[in-house]
Every structure is written in structure tokens, then in C-alpha cells.
mmCIF file of C-alpha atoms and ligand atoms in Angstrom:
data_model
loop_
_atom_site.group_PDB
_atom_site.id
_atom_site.type_symbol
_atom_site.label_atom_id
_atom_site.label_comp_id
_atom_site.label_asym_id
_atom_site.label_seq_id
_atom_site.Cartn_x
_atom_site.Cartn_y
_atom_site.Cartn_z
ATOM 1 C CA MET A 240 27.013 111.499 -59.567
ATOM 2 C CA HIS A 241 25.960 114.809 -61.192
ATOM 3 C CA ILE A 242 22.400 114.720 -62.434
ATOM 4 C CA GLY A 243 20.033 116.932 -64.420
ATOM 5 C CA ARG A 244 16.407 116.817 -65.413
ATOM 6 C CA SER A 245 16.898 118.342 -68.920
ATOM 7 C CA TRP A 246 18.232 116.531 -72.012
ATOM 8 C CA GLY A 247 21.801 117.418 -72.866
ATOM 9 C CA GLY A 248 22.931 119.347 -69.777
ATOM 10 C CA GLY A 249 21.850 121.744 -66.997
ATOM 11 C CA GLY A 250 18.625 123.383 -67.894
ATOM 12 C CA HIS A 251 16.082 125.789 -66.415
ATOM 13 C CA LEU A 252 14.954 123.173 -63.853
ATOM 14 C CA GLU A 253 18.465 123.102 -62.321
ATOM 15 C CA ALA A 254 18.756 126.953 -62.583
ATOM 16 C CA ALA A 255 15.412 127.343 -60.660
ATOM 17 C CA CYS A 256 15.670 124.658 -57.954
ATOM 18 C CA PRO A 257 17.223 125.153 -54.490
ATOM 19 C CA CYS A 258 20.066 122.601 -55.052
ATOM 20 C CA PRO A 259 23.632 123.877 -55.190
ATOM 21 C CA LEU A 260 24.892 123.649 -58.823
ATOM 22 C CA GLU A 261 28.093 122.082 -59.903
ATOM 23 C CA LEU A 262 30.270 123.939 -62.546
ATOM 24 C CA CYS A 263 28.722 121.729 -65.248
ATOM 25 C CA GLY A 264 25.360 123.120 -64.396
ATOM 26 C CA LEU A 265 24.031 119.845 -62.930
ATOM 27 C CA VAL A 266 23.242 118.869 -59.365
ATOM 28 C CA ASP A 267 25.448 116.552 -57.223
ATOM 29 C CA LEU A 268 23.232 113.686 -55.973
ATOM 30 C CA ASP A 269 24.897 113.887 -52.567
ATOM 31 C CA LYS A 270 24.062 117.621 -52.162
ATOM 32 C CA VAL A 271 20.378 117.548 -53.309
ATOM 33 C CA SER A 272 18.340 119.897 -51.111
ATOM 34 C CA ASP A 273 15.521 118.322 -49.071
ATOM 35 C CA GLU A 274 13.235 121.024 -50.343
ATOM 36 C CA CYS A 275 13.829 120.247 -53.957
ATOM 37 C CA ASP A 276 10.838 118.850 -55.740
ATOM 38 C CA GLN A 277 12.947 118.023 -58.812
ATOM 39 C CA HIS A 278 15.944 116.141 -57.745
ATOM 40 C CA SER A 279 15.228 114.639 -54.256
ATOM 41 C CA PRO A 280 14.589 110.771 -54.521
ATOM 42 C CA ALA A 281 11.154 111.373 -52.865
ATOM 43 C CA ALA A 282 10.118 113.429 -55.933
ATOM 44 C CA GLY A 283 10.524 110.296 -57.997
ATOM 45 C CA LYS A 284 11.254 112.238 -61.179
ATOM 46 C CA THR A 285 13.357 110.973 -64.187
ATOM 47 C CA THR A 286 17.009 111.899 -64.555
ATOM 48 C CA ARG A 287 17.639 112.834 -68.108
ATOM 49 C CA THR A 288 21.345 113.523 -68.131
ATOM 50 C CA GLY A 289 24.240 112.874 -65.851
ATOM 51 C CA HIS A 290 27.872 111.730 -65.382
ATOM 52 C CA ARG A 291 30.055 110.466 -62.498
ATOM 53 C CA SER A 292 31.570 113.209 -60.430
ATOM 54 C CA GLY A 293 35.048 112.061 -61.520
ATOM 55 C CA ASP A 294 34.050 112.528 -65.208
ATOM 56 C CA CYS A 295 32.754 116.006 -64.664
ATOM 57 C CA PRO A 296 34.100 118.371 -67.409
ATOM 58 C CA GLY A 297 33.917 121.251 -64.782
ATOM 59 C CA VAL A 298 32.299 123.498 -67.429
ATOM 60 C CA GLY A 299 28.945 123.736 -68.944
ATOM 61 C CA ARG A 300 27.930 121.872 -72.105
ATOM 62 C CA ASP A 301 28.080 124.890 -74.425
ATOM 63 C CA VAL A 302 31.746 125.355 -73.242
ATOM 64 C CA VAL A 303 32.518 121.729 -73.908
ATOM 65 C CA VAL A 304 31.045 122.103 -77.460
ATOM 66 C CA ALA A 305 33.073 125.329 -78.000
ATOM 67 C CA ILE A 306 36.348 123.592 -76.849
ATOM 68 C CA GLY A 307 35.720 120.879 -79.396
ATOM 69 C CA ARG A 308 35.153 123.384 -82.094
ATOM 70 C CA THR A 309 38.409 125.139 -81.242
ATOM 71 C CA ALA A 310 40.357 121.791 -81.450
ATOM 72 C CA VAL A 311 38.924 121.155 -84.982
ATOM 73 C CA ALA A 312 39.762 124.608 -86.113
ATOM 74 C CA HIS A 313 43.278 124.306 -84.746
ATOM 75 C CA GLN A 314 43.814 121.122 -86.639
ATOM 76 C CA ALA A 315 42.529 122.762 -90.001
ATOM 77 C CA VAL A 316 45.274 125.474 -89.493
ATOM 78 C CA ILE A 317 47.914 122.821 -89.145
ATOM 79 C CA ASP A 318 46.668 120.869 -92.128
ATOM 80 C CA ALA A 319 46.561 124.028 -94.219
ATOM 81 C CA ALA A 320 50.191 124.871 -93.162
ATOM 82 C CA CYS A 321 51.447 121.293 -93.997
ATOM 83 C CA LEU A 322 49.792 121.672 -97.457
ATOM 84 C CA GLU A 323 51.484 124.962 -98.000
ATOM 85 C CA SER A 324 55.058 123.795 -97.107
ATOM 86 C CA SER A 325 54.759 120.656 -99.288
ATOM 87 C CA SER A 326 53.418 122.603 -102.342
ATOM 88 C CA GLY A 327 55.857 125.438 -102.108
ATOM 89 C CA TYR A 328 53.047 127.918 -102.838
ATOM 90 C CA VAL A 329 51.071 130.142 -100.438
ATOM 91 C CA ASN A 330 47.931 128.160 -99.793
ATOM 92 C CA ALA A 331 44.894 130.482 -99.632
ATOM 93 C CA SER A 332 43.051 127.997 -97.451
ATOM 94 C CA ILE A 333 45.405 128.871 -94.547
ATOM 95 C CA LEU A 334 43.916 132.383 -94.408
ATOM 96 C CA GLY A 335 40.356 130.996 -94.086
ATOM 97 C CA ALA A 336 41.540 128.420 -91.488
ATOM 98 C CA LEU A 337 43.094 131.142 -89.428
ATOM 99 C CA ASP A 338 39.910 133.195 -89.577
ATOM 100 C CA ASP A 339 37.888 130.110 -88.400
ATOM 101 C CA TYR A 340 40.389 129.363 -85.744
ATOM 102 C CA ARG A 341 40.174 132.934 -84.319
ATOM 103 C CA ALA A 342 36.259 132.807 -84.432
ATOM 104 C CA ALA A 343 36.376 129.462 -82.564
ATOM 105 C CA VAL A 344 38.728 130.800 -79.812
ATOM 106 C CA GLU A 345 36.595 133.899 -79.312
ATOM 107 C CA HIS A 346 33.476 131.806 -79.228
ATOM 108 C CA GLU A 347 35.019 129.527 -76.604
ATOM 109 C CA ALA A 348 36.068 132.536 -74.457
ATOM 110 C CA ALA A 349 32.649 134.019 -74.744
ATOM 111 C CA GLU A 350 30.980 130.738 -73.786
ATOM 112 C CA ARG A 351 33.210 130.467 -70.716
ATOM 113 C CA ILE A 352 32.294 133.975 -69.520
ATOM 114 C CA ARG A 353 28.607 133.220 -70.224
ATOM 115 C CA ALA A 354 28.795 129.897 -68.391
ATOM 116 C CA GLU A 355 30.658 131.421 -65.423
ATOM 117 C CA THR A 356 28.101 134.397 -65.283
ATOM 118 C CA GLN A 357 25.175 131.940 -65.457
ATOM 119 C CA HIS A 358 26.718 129.710 -62.648
ATOM 120 C CA ALA A 359 27.374 132.712 -60.453
ATOM 121 C CA LYS A 360 23.875 134.044 -60.995
ATOM 122 C CA ALA A 361 22.308 130.720 -60.202
ATOM 123 C CA MET A 362 24.363 130.401 -57.112
ATOM 124 C CA GLY A 363 23.244 133.831 -56.006
ATOM 125 C CA VAL A 364 26.802 135.258 -55.731
ATOM 126 C CA LEU A 365 26.444 137.667 -58.670
ATOM 127 C CA GLU A 366 24.296 140.750 -57.983
ATOM 128 C CA PRO A 367 21.724 141.365 -60.859
ATOM 129 C CA ASP A 368 23.229 144.700 -61.796
ATOM 130 C CA LYS A 369 26.559 143.026 -62.459
ATOM 131 C CA PHE A 370 25.012 140.201 -64.569
ATOM 132 C CA ARG A 371 24.139 142.167 -67.624
ATOM 133 C CA PRO A 372 27.586 143.856 -68.111
ATOM 134 C CA CYS A 373 29.276 140.464 -67.961
ATOM 135 C CA ARG A 374 26.821 139.073 -70.560
ATOM 136 C CA ASP A 375 27.156 142.102 -72.764
ATOM 137 C CA ALA A 376 30.948 141.784 -72.674
ATOM 138 C CA ALA A 377 30.611 138.158 -73.796
ATOM 139 C CA ASP A 378 28.244 139.176 -76.580
ATOM 140 C CA GLN A 379 30.605 141.782 -77.847
ATOM 141 C CA ILE A 380 33.486 139.145 -78.059
ATOM 142 C CA ASP A 381 31.235 136.769 -79.825
ATOM 143 C CA PRO A 382 27.695 137.586 -80.854
ATOM 144 C CA GLU A 383 26.890 133.954 -81.565
ATOM 145 C CA ALA A 384 25.206 133.435 -78.273
ATOM 146 C CA THR A 385 23.853 130.010 -77.345
ATOM 147 C CA TYR A 386 21.642 130.699 -74.418
ATOM 148 C CA GLY A 387 19.935 127.433 -73.458
HETATM 149 ZN ZN1 ZN B 196 17.225 120.394 -57.224
HETATM 150 ZN ZN1 ZN B 197 29.383 117.616 -63.496
#
């Protein structure tokens, strides 16, 4: 079981506590640190989000949302293309659909970099001076940052 004390995914409590973090940003119930005053059963605090280990998406919530948006944009391109071939005319909506798809893919890529960077930082395996360039690169790919 992966658990978190913030609504809707891993939050600042998980980032700040001594427990090791899973890729989803939550804490594995079996790996809770004895020193943690947030997740240890002795702390008696409410769990606000969670999923079974087998259902773990393996990525943070922002990435899951971004993947969903890419799938919707992908379908919109297919729909616009089908409309075009059946009408026999160039359908202008395909241009907008392609732009939206590109934006969705770039957003997803940037969210993956942000999530990985955030995870590495929280696990203490990314030196502070390496953190900002990674984050800057993601922001240049996609300025639409969703920092939790
Ligand atoms: Zn903890
Ligand atoms: Zn998980």
C-alpha cells in the first residue's frame, strides 16, 4: 500500500518526511521510517490518499494527468483526420488539433522531467546545483508548470 497525507497525491509532507518515496510520490506502508511523525502507525494521523502497490502508476499525479491529456489530444487528431477524408476537403480543425497534440506531448515530457527531478531531490540523490538546470530545462519545454 502506498499512502500519502495530502489530498490527491504526494505533497509537501511526503517530501519533508524521512520515509523513502515511491515514484508516485507516496510512501510504502511497509517501508515507513520509525522516526517519521507523519506515516508511522504510532503517529495516528489520517491517510488522505493511497493505492495498492500493484496499482501504482509509477509516476506522479501531474504526470498521470498529463498522460490523460495527451491521449485526449491524440484522439482529437484522429477525429479531425477522419472528418477530412470523409468530406474530401482540408479540414482546418486538424491544424488546431495537431497544435494541441504537440502542446500536450511537450507538457507530458516536461511533467516527467519535473517529477523525476522532484523525486531525485526528495531522495537526496540530486545535488542542489543540479536541480535548477533540470527544472529550467523542463520549463523551457513547457512553461505551464504545475508545481504542487
Ligand atoms: Zn513519512
Ligand atoms: Zn504508488
